[in-house]
mmCIF file of C-alpha atoms in Angstrom:
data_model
loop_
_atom_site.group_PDB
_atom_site.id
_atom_site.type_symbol
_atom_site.label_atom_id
_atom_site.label_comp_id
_atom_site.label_asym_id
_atom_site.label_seq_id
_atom_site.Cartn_x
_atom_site.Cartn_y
_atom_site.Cartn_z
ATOM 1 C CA UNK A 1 72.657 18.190 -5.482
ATOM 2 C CA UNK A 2 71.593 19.854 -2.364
ATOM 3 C CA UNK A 3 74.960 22.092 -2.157
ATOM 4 C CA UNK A 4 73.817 23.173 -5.753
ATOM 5 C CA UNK A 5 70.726 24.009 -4.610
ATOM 6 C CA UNK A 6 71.781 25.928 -1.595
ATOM 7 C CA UNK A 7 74.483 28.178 -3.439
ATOM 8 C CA UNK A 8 71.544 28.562 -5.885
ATOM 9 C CA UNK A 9 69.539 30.329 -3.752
ATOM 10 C CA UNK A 10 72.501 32.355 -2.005
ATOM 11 C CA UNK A 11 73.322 33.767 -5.186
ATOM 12 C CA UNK A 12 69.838 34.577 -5.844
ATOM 13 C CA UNK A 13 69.167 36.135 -2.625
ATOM 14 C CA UNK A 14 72.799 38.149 -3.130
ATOM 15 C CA UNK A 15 71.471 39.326 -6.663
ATOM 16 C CA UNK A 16 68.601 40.972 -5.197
ATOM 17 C CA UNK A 17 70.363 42.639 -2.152
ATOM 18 C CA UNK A 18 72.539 43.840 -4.849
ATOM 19 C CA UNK A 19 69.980 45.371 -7.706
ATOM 20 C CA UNK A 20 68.613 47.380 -4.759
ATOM 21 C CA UNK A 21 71.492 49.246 -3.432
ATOM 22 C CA UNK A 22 72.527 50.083 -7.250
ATOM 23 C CA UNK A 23 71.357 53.628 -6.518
ATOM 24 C CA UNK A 24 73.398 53.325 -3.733
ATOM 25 C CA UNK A 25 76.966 52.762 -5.342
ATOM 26 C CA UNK A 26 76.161 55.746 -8.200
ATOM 27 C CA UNK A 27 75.636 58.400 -5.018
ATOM 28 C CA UNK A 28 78.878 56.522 -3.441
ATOM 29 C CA UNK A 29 81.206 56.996 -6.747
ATOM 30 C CA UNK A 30 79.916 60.703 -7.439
ATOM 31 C CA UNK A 31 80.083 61.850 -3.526
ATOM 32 C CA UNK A 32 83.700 60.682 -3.130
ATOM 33 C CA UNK A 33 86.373 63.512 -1.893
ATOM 34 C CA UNK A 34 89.435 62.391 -3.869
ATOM 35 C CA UNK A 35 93.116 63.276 -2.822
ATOM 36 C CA UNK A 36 93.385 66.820 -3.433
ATOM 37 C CA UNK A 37 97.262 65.658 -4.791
ATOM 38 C CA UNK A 38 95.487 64.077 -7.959
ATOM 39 C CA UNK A 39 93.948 67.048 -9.045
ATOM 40 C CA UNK A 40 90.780 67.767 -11.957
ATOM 41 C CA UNK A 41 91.031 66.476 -15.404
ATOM 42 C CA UNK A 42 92.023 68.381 -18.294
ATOM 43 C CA UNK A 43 91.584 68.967 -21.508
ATOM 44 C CA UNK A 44 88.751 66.881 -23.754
ATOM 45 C CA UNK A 45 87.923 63.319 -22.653
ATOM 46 C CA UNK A 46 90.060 60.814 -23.740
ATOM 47 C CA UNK A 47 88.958 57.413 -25.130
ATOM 48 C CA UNK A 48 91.197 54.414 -23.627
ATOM 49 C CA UNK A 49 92.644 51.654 -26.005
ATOM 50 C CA UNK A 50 92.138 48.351 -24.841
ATOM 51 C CA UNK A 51 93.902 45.145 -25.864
ATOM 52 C CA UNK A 52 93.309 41.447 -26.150
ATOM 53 C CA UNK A 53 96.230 39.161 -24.204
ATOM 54 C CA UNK A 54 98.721 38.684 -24.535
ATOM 55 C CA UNK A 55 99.601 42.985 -25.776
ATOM 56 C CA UNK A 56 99.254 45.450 -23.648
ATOM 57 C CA UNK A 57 98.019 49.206 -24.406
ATOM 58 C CA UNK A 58 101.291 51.683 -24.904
ATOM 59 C CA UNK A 59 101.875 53.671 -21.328
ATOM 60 C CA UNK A 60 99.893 57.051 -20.503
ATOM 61 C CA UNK A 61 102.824 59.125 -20.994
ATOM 62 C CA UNK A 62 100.495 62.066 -19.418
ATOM 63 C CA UNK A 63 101.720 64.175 -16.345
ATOM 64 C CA UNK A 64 98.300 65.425 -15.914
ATOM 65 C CA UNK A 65 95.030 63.332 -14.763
ATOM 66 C CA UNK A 66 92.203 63.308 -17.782
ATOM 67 C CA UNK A 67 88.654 61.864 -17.888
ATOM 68 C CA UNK A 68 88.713 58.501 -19.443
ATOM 69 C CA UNK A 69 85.930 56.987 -21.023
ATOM 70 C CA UNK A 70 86.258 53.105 -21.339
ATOM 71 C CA UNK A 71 83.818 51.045 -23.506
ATOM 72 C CA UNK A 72 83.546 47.575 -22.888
ATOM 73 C CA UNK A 73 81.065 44.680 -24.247
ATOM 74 C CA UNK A 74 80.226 41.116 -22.637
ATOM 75 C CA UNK A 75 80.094 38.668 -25.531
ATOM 76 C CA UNK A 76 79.297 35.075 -25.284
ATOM 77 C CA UNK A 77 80.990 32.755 -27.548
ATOM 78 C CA UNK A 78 82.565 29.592 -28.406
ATOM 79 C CA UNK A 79 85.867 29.008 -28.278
ATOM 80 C CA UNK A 80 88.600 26.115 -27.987
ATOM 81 C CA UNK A 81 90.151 25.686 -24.843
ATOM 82 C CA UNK A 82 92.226 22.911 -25.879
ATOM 83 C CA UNK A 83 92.877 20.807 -29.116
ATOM 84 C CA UNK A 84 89.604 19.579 -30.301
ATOM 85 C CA UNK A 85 87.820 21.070 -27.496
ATOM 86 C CA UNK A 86 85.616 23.899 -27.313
ATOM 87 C CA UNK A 87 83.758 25.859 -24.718
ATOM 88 C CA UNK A 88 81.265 28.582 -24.380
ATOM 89 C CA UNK A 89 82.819 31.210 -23.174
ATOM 90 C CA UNK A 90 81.377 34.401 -21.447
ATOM 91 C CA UNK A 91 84.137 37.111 -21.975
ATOM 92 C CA UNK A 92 85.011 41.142 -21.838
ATOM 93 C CA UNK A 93 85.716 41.877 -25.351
ATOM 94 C CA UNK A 94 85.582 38.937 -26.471
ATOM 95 C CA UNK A 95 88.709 37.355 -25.425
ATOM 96 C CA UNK A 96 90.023 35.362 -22.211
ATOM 97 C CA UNK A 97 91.298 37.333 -19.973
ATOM 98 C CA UNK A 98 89.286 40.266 -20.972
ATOM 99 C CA UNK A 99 90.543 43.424 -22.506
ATOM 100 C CA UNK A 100 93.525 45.464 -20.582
ATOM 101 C CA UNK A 101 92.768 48.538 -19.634
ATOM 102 C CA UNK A 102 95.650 51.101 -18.671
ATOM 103 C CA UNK A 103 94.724 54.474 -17.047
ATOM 104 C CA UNK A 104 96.661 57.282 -15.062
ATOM 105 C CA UNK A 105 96.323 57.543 -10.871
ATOM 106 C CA UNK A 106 93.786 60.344 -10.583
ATOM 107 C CA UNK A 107 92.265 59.830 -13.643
ATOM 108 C CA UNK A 108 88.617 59.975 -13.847
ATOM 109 C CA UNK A 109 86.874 57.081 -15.564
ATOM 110 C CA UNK A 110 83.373 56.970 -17.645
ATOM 111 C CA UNK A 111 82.765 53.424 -17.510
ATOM 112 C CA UNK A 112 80.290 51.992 -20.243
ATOM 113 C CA UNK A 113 79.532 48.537 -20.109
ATOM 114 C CA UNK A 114 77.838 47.078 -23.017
ATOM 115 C CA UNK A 115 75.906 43.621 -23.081
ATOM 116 C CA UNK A 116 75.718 42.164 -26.243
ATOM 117 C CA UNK A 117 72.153 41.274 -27.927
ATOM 118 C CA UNK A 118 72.829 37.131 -28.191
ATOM 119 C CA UNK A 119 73.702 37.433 -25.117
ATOM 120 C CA UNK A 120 71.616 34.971 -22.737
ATOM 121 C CA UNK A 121 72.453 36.128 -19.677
ATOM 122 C CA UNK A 122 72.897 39.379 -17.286
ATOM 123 C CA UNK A 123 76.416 40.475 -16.868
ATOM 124 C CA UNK A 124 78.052 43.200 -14.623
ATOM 125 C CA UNK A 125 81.862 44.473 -13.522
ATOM 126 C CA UNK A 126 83.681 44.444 -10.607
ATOM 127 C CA UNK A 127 86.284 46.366 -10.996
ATOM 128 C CA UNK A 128 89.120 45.932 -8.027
ATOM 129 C CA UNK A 129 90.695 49.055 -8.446
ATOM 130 C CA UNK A 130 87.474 51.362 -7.814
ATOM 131 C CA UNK A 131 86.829 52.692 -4.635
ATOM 132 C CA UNK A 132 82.602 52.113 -4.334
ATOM 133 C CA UNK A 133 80.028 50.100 -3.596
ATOM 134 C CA UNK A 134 80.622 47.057 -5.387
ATOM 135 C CA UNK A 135 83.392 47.939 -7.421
ATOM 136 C CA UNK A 136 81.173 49.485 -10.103
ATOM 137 C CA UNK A 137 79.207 45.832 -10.084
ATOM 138 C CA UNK A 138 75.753 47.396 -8.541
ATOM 139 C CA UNK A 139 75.652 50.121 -11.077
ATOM 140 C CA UNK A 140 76.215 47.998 -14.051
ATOM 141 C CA UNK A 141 73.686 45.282 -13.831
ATOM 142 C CA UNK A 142 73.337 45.018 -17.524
ATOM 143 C CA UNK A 143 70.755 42.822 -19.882
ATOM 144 C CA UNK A 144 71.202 41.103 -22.704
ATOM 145 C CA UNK A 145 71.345 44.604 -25.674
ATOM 146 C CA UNK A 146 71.865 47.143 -22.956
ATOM 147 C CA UNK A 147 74.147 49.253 -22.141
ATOM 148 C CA UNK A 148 74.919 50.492 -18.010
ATOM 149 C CA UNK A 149 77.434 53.060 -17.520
ATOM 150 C CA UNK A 150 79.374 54.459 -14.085
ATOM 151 C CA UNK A 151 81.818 56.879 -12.835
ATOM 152 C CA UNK A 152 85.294 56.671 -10.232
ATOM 153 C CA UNK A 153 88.182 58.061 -9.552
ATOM 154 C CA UNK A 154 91.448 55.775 -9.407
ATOM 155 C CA UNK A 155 92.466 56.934 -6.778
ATOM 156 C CA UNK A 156 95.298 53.992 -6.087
ATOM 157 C CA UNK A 157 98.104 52.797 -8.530
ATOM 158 C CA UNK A 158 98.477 49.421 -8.960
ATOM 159 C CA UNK A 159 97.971 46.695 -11.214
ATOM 160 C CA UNK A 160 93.882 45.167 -10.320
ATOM 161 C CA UNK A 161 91.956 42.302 -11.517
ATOM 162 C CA UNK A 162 88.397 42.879 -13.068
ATOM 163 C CA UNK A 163 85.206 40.480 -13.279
ATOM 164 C CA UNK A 164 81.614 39.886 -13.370
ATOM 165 C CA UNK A 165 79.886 39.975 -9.996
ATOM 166 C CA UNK A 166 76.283 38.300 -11.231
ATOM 167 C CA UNK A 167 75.377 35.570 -8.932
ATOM 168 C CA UNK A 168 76.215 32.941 -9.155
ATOM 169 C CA UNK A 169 79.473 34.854 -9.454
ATOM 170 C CA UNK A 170 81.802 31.932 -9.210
ATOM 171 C CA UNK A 171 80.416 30.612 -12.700
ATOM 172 C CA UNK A 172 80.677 33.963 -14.261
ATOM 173 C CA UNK A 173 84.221 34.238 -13.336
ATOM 174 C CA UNK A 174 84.772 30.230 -13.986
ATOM 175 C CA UNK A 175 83.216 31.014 -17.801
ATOM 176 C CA UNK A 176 86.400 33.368 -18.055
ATOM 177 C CA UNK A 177 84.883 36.578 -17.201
ATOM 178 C CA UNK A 178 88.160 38.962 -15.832
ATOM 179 C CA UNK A 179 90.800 40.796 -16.844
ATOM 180 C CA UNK A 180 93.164 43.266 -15.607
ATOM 181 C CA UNK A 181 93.376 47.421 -14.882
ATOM 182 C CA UNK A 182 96.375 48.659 -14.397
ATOM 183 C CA UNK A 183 96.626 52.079 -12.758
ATOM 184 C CA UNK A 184 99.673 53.876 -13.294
ATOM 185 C CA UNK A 185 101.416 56.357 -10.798
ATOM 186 C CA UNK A 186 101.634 59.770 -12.219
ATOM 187 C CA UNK A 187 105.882 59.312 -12.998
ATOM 188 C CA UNK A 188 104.619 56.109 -14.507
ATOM 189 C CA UNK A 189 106.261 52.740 -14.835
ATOM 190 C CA UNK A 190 110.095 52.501 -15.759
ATOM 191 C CA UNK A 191 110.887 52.057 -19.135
ATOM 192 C CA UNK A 192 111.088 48.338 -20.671
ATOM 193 C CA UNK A 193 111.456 46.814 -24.095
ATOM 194 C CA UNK A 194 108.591 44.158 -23.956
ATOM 195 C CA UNK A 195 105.283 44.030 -22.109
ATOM 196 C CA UNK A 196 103.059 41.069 -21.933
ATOM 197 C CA UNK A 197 99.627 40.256 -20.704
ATOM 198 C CA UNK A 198 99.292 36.633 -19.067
ATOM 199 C CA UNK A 199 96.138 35.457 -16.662
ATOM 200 C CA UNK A 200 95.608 32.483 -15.259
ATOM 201 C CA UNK A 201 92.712 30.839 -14.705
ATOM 202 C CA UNK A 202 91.148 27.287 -14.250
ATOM 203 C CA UNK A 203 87.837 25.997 -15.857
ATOM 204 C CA UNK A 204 85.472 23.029 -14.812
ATOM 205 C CA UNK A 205 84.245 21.120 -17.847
ATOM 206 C CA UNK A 206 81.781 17.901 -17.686
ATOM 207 C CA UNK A 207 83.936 16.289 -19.836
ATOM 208 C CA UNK A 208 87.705 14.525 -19.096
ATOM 209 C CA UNK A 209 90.537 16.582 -20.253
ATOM 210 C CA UNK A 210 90.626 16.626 -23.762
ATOM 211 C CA UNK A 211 87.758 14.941 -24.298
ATOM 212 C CA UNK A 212 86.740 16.623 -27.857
ATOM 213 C CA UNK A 213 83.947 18.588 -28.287
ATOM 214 C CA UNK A 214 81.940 21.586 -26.614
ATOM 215 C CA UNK A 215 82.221 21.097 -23.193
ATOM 216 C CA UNK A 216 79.150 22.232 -20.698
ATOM 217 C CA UNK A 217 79.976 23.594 -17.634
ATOM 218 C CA UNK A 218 80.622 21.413 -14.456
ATOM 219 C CA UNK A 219 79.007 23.263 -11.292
ATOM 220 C CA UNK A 220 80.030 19.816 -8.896
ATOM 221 C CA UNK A 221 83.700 20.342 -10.263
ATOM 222 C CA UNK A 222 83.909 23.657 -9.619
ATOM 223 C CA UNK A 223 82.533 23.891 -5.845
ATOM 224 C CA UNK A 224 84.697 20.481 -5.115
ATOM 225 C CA UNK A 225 87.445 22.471 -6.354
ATOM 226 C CA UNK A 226 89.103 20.128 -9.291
ATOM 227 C CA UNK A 227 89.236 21.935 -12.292
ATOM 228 C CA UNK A 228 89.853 20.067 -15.555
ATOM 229 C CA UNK A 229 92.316 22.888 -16.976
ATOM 230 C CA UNK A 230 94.400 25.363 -16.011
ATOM 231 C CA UNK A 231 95.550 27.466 -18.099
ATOM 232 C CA UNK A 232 97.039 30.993 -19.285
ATOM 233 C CA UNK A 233 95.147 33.187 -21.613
ATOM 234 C CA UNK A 234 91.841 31.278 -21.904
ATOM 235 C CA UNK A 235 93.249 28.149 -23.847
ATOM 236 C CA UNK A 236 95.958 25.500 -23.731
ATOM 237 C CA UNK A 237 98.320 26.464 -26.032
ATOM 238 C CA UNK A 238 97.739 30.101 -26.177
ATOM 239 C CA UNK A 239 101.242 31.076 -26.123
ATOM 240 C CA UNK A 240 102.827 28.078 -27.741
ATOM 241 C CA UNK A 241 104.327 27.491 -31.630
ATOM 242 C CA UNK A 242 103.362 30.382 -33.387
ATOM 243 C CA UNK A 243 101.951 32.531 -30.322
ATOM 244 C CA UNK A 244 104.458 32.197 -28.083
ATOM 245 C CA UNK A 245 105.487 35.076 -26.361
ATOM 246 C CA UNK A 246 108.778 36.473 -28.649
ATOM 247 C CA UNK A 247 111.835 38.963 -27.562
ATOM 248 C CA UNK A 248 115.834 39.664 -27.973
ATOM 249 C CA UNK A 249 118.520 38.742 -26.162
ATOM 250 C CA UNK A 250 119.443 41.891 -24.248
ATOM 251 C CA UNK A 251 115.828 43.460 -23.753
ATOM 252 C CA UNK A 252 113.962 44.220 -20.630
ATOM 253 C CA UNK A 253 110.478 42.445 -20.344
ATOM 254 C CA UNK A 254 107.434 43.020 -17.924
ATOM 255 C CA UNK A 255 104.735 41.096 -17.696
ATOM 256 C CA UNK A 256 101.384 42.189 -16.161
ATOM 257 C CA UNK A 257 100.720 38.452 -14.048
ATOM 258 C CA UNK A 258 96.926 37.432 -13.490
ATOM 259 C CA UNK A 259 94.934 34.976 -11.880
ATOM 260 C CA UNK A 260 91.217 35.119 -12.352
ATOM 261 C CA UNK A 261 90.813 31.884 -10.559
ATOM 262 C CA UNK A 262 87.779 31.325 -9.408
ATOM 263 C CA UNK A 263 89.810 28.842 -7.042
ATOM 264 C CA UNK A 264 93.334 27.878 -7.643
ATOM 265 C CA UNK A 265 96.821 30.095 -6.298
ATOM 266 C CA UNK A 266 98.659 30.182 -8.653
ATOM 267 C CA UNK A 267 102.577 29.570 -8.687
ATOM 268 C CA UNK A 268 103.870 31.629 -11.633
ATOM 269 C CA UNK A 269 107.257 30.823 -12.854
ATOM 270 C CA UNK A 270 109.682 31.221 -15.606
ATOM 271 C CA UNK A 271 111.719 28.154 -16.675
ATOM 272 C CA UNK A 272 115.018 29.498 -17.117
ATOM 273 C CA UNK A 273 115.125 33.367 -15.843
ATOM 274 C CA UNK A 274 115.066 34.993 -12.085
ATOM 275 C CA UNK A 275 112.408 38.103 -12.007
ATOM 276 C CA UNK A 276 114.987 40.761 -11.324
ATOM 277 C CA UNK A 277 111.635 42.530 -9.815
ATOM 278 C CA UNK A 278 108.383 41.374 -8.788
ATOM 279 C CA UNK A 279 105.286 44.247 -7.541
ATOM 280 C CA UNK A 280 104.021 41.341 -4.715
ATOM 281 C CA UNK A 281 100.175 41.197 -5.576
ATOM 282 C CA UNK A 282 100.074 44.147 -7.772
ATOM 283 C CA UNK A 283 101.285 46.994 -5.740
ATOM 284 C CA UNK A 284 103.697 49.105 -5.468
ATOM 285 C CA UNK A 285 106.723 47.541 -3.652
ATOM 286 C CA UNK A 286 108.600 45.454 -5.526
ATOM 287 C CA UNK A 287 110.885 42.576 -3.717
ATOM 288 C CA UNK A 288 114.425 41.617 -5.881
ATOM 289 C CA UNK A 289 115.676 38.385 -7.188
ATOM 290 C CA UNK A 290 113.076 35.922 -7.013
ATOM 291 C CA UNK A 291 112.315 32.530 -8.618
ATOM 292 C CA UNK A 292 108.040 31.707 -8.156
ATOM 293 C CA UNK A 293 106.081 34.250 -6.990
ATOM 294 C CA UNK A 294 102.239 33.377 -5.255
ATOM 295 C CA UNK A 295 99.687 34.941 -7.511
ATOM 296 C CA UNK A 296 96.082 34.762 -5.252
ATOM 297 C CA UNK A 297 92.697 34.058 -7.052
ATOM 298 C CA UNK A 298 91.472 37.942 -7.820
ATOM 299 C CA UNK A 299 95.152 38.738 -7.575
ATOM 300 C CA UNK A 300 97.747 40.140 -9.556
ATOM 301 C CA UNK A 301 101.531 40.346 -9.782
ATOM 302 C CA UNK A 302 103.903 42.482 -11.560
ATOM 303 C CA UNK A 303 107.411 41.043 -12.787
ATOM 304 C CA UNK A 304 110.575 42.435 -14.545
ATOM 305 C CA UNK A 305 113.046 40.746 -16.405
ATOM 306 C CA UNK A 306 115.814 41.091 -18.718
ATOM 307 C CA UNK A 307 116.347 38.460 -21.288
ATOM 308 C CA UNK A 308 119.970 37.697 -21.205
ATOM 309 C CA UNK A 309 120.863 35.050 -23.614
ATOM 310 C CA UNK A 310 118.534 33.410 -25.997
ATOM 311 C CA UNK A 311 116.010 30.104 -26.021
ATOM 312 C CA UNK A 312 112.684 29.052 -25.029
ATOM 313 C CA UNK A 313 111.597 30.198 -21.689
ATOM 314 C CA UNK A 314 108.778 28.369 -20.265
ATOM 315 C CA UNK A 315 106.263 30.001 -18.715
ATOM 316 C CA UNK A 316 104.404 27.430 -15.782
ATOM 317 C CA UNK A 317 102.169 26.999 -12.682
ATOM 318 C CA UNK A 318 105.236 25.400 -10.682
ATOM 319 C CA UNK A 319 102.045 23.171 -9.253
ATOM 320 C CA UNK A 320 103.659 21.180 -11.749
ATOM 321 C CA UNK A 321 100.751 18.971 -12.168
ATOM 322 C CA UNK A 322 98.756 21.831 -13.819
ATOM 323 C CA UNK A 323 101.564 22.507 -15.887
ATOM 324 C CA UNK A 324 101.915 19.004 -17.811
ATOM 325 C CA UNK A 325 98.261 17.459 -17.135
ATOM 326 C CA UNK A 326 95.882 20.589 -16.869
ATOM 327 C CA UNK A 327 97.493 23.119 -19.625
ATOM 328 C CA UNK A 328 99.249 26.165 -17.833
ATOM 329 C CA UNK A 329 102.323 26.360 -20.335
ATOM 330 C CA UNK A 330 103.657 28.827 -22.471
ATOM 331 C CA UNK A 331 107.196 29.817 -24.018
ATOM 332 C CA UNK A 332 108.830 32.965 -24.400
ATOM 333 C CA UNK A 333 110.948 32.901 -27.291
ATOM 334 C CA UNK A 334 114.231 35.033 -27.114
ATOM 335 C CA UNK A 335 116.125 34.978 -30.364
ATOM 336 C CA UNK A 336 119.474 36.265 -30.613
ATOM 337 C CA UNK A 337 123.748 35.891 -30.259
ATOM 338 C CA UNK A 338 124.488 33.276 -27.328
ATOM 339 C CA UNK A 339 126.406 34.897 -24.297
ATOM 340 C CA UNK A 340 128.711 32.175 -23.199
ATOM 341 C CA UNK A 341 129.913 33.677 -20.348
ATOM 342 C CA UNK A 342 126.606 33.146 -18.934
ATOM 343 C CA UNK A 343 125.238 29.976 -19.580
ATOM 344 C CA UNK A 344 126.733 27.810 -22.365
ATOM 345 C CA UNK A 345 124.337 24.902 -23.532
ATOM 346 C CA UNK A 346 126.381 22.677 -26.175
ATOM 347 C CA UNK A 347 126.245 18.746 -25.315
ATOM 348 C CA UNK A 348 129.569 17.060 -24.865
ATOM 349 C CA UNK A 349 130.058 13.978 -27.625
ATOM 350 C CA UNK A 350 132.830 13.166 -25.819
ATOM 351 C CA UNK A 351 132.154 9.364 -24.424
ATOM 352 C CA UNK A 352 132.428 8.518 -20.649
ATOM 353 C CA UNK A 353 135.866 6.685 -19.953
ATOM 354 C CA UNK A 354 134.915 2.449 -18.916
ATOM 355 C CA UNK A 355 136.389 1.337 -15.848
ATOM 356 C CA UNK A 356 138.945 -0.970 -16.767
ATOM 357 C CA UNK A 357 137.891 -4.809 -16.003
ATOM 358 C CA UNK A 358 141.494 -5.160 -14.034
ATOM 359 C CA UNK A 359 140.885 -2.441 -11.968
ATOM 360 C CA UNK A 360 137.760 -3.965 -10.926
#
């Protein structure tokens, strides 16, 4: 009880260090000399489309920074987080992970953060990809039926996890407030048939796994560091039976890789394929060939594909554990003509010769 107490009061203390410099990070975002490379936005402002995991918004396709305006709103809700179990949620447009956001590198971005009225608690952003005090999270302290708004530049491409910043921030972020940016470079990302949206993240309930009902947060759980689940997209089971993850044979798949923690690294890896590319922690380098790549709490990780021959490809934490006992599976489903010369699955009926007795 007393380490509650204490991290308590640290948060508190935090949340009023950070409500005064708010005037701070506004001067910080609007006094920033940007890369004279990215140039001024054009034309009228431009409204950004956001999506709920596991789709992704269609690419820029612009070869020319604009001024994007990006509405968001925190909603609290219940939800199930696994079968017969539900949870109250804090989220960014209402789903876990929160909405996807996909802008251009030099782009300049009206940020309006909306707090919904049945709302019980202040929310804010951190967004990793803006250069500021905060992120954009001193700016955008917002109540419950307000409405904060900000201003940056993105000046970095990159793909960058978002979340709320309110003390005490790891049980914002533990409620499954975060998402993902993604700023592209101005050429834009190479062309690919499929992209998907996965986050991890784990959650600390009172209750044993699947114990039914709503489950109440566990603040002991989460500072010791044992979550109950882990799982992708806010729920176990979120991209299983009819929402698994679906493509053909043949195409060429990317999936934007998240981990919103607040705790866990996560392991990500595909049962059955080799990430022909993987952008290490969201950036721009990419390394070839590899089987499990290390996504960090508040990290991210881009990885490329192409589907080769059909079947279900599951998706894991390889801290196996997680996978089987805490939740963090889900299949992509490739449907098409089998390639034999590349993997050939049929079972032999043929039986195993007996050692002859005489022999013996």
């Amino acid at each position: 009880m007393k380490r509650v107490t204490q991290c308590l009061l640290a948060c508190a203390i935090a949340c009023g260090l950070g409500l005064a410099a708010a005037g701070q990070a506004v001067a910080a975002h609007d006094s920033h000399k940007a890369d004279a490379k990215l140039g001024a936005p054009q034309g009228e402002p431009i409204k950004a489309v956001l999506t709920a995991p596991p789709f992704v918004p269609p690419p820029v396709n612009r070869n020319y920074p604009a001024k994007v305006i990006v509405e968001l709103e925190v909603i609290e809700k219940d939800m199930t987080i696994s079968d017969g179990v539900t949870y109250n949620f804090w989220t960014f447009g209402g789903s876990v992970p929160g909405s996807f956001i996909r802008v251009r590198q030099g782009d300049t971005v009206e940020f309006h953060l909306k707090n919904a009225h049945d709302s019980h608690m202040p929310h804010n952003i951190d967004l990793h990809a803006v250069t500021g005090t905060g992120g954009g999270a001193e700016a955008t302290f917002t109540l419950p039926g307000h409405e904060t708004q900000f201003t940056f530049k993105a000046l970095n491409p990159g793909l960058y996890v978002y979340h709320c910043a309110m003390p005490p921030v790891g049980m914002h972020i533990a409620n499954g407030m975060y998402g993902l940016i993604l700023v592209e470079p101005p050429e834009g990302l190479p062309k690919v048939d499929k992209e998907f949206y996965v986050m991890q993240g784990d959650f600390y309930t009172e209750g044993k796994y699947g114990e039914p009902g709503l489950q109440p947060f566990s603040l002991e759980k989460a500072i010791d560091e044992h979550p109950t689940y882990v799982v992708f997209n806010g729920a176990e089971g979120s991209m299983t039976g009819d929402k698994a993850l679906t493509a053909k044979a043949g195409e060429t798949i990317r999936m934007f890789v998240g981990n919103g923690g607040p705790n866990l690294v996560s392991s990500f890896h595909v049962i059955g394929e080799i990430f022909d590319k993987v952008y290490i922690e969201g950036g721009t380098k990419y390394q070839e060939n590899v089987q499990t790549t290390l996504v960090p709490a508040g990290g991210s990780a881009i990885v490329e594909f192409k589907a080769d021959v059909p079947g279900n490809f599951i998706l894991v934490d390889h801290s196996i554990f997680r996978t089987f006992h805490k939740g963090s599976l889900g299949i992509l489903k490739v449907e098409g003509e089998e390639n034999h010369a590349i993997y050939t699955g049929q079972q032999s009926s043929k039986e195993t010769p007996q050692p002859s007795a005489k022999g013996n």
